[in-house]
mmCIF file of C-alpha atoms in Angstrom:
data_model
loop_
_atom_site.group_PDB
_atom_site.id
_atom_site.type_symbol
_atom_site.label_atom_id
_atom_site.label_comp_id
_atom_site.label_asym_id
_atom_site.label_seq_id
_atom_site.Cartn_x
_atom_site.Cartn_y
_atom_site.Cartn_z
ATOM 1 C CA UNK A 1 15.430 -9.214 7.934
ATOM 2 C CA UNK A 2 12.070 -7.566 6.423
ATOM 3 C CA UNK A 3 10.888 -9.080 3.070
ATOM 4 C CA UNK A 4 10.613 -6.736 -0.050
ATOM 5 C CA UNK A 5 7.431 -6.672 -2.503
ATOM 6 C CA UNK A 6 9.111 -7.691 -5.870
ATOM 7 C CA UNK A 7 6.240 -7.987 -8.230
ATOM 8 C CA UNK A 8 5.944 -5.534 -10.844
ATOM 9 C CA UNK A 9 2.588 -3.633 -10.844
ATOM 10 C CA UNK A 10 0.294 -2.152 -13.493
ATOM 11 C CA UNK A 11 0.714 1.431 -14.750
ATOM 12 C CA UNK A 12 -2.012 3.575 -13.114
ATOM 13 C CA UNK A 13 -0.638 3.302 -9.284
ATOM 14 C CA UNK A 14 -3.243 5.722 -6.826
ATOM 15 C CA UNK A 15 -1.181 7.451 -4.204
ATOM 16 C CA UNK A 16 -3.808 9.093 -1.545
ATOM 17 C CA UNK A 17 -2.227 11.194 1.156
ATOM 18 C CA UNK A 18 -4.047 12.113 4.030
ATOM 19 C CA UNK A 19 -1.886 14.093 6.839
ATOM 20 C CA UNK A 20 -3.010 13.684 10.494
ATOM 21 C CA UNK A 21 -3.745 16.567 12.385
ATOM 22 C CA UNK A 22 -4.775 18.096 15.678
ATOM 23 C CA UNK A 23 -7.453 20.876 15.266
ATOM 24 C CA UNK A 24 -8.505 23.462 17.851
ATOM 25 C CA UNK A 25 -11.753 25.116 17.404
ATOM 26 C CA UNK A 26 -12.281 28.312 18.960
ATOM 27 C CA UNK A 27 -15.633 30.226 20.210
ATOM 28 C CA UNK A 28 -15.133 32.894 17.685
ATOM 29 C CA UNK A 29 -14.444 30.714 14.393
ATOM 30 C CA UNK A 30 -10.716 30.694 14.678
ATOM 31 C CA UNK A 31 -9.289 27.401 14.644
ATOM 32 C CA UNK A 32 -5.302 26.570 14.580
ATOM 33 C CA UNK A 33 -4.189 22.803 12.726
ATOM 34 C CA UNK A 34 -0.851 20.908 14.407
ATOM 35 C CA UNK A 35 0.843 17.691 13.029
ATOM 36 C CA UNK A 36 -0.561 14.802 15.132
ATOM 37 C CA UNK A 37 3.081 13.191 15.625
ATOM 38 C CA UNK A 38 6.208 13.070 13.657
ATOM 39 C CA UNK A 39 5.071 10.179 11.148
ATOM 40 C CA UNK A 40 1.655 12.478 10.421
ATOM 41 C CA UNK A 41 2.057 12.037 6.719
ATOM 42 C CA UNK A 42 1.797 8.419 5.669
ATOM 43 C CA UNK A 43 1.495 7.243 2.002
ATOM 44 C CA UNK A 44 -1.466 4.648 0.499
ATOM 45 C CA UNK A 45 -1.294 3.086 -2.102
ATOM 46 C CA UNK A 46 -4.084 1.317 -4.462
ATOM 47 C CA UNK A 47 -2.325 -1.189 -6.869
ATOM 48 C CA UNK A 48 -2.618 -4.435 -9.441
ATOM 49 C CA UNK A 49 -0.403 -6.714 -10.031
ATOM 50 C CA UNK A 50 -1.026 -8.760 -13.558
ATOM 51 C CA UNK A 51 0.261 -12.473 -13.055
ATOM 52 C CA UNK A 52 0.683 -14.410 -16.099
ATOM 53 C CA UNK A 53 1.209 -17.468 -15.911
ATOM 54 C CA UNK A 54 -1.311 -17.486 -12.789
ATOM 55 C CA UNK A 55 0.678 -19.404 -10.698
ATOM 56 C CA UNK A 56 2.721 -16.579 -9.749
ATOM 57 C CA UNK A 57 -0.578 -14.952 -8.104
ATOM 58 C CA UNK A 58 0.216 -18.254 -5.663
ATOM 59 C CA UNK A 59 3.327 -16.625 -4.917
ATOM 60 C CA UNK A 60 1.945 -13.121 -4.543
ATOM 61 C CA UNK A 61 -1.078 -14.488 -2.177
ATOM 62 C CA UNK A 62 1.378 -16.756 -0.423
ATOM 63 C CA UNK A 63 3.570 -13.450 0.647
ATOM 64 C CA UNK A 64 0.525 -11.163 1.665
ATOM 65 C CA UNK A 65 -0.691 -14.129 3.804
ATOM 66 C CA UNK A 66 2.458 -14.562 5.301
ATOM 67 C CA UNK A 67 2.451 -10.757 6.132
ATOM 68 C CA UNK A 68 -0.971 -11.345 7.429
ATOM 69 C CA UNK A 69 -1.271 -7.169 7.267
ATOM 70 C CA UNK A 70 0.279 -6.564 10.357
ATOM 71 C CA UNK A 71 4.031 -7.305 9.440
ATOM 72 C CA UNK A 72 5.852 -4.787 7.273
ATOM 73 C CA UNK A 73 7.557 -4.809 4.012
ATOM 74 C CA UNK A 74 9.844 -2.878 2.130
ATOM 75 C CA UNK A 75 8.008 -1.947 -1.039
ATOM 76 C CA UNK A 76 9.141 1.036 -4.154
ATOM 77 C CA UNK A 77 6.666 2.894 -5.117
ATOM 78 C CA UNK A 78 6.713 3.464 -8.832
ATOM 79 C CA UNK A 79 6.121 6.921 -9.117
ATOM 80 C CA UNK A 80 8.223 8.376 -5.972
ATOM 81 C CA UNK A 81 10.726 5.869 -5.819
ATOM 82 C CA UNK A 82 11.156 6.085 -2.178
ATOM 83 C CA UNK A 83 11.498 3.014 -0.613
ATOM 84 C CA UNK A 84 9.862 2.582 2.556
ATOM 85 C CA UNK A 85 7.479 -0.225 4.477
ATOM 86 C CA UNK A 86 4.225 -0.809 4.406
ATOM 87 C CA UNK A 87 1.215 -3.098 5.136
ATOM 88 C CA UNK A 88 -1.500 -5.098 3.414
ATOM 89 C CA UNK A 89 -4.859 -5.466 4.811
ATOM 90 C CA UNK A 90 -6.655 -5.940 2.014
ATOM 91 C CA UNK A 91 -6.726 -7.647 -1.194
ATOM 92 C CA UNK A 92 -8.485 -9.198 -4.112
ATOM 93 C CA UNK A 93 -7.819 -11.854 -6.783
ATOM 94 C CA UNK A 94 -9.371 -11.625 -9.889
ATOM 95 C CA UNK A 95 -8.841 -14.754 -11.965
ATOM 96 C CA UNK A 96 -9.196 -14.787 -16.008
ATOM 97 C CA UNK A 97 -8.642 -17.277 -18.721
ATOM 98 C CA UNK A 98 -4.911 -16.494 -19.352
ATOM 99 C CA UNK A 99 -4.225 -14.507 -16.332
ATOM 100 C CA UNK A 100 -4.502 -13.394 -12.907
ATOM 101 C CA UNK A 101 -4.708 -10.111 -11.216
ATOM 102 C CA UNK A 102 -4.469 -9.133 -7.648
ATOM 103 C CA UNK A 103 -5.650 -5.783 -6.753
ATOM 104 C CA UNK A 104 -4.035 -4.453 -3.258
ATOM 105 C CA UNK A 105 -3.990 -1.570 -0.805
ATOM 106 C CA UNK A 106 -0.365 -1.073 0.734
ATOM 107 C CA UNK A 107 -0.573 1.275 3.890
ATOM 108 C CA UNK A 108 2.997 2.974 4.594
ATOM 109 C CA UNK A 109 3.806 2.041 8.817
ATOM 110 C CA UNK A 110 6.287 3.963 10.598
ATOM 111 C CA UNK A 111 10.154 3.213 9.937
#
């Protein structure tokens, strides 16, 4: 069974889309563009999540760890609301008087 990210995140969620593609450069300045595969168009995402009380940045830490960014999780975006799975390789804890705030970049991986 794959986990689900349940925290709720901060408004101002960053989507970046970056299709991969093939390119063929020709002699004479022509050049033709194919998908590279048929998952060629694979969401990022740049979030926060605001934890107060800060012990439940413990909980959010814990499940990235345990995901160590190589197992997927199911995760609904916001703004699309199309559920799908996705990786974290990277984040960072930010720790204030009251609060905490984890910053994270969730990679979408192929169904």
């Amino acid at each position: 069974m794959v986990d689900t990210f349940v925290w709720p995140v901060r408004p101002g969620l960053s989507k970046t889309m970056e299709p991969r593609t093939k390119r063929v450069q020709f002699g004479n300045g022509y050049s033709q563009r194919i998908k590279d595969g048929i998952n060629s168009s694979l969401r990022r995402h740049s979030l926060v999540v605001r934890c107060r009380p800060k012990h439940i940045a413990d909980d959010v830490e814990d499940f990235l760890e345990r995901h160590g960014g190589v197992t997927a999780f199911l995760w609904t975006p916001a703004d699309d609301f199309l559920e799908g799975k996705f990786i974290c390789e990277r984040w960072r804890r930010t720790t204030h008087k009251l609060y905490a705030e984890i910053s994270m970049e969730f990679e979408e991986v192929p169904a």
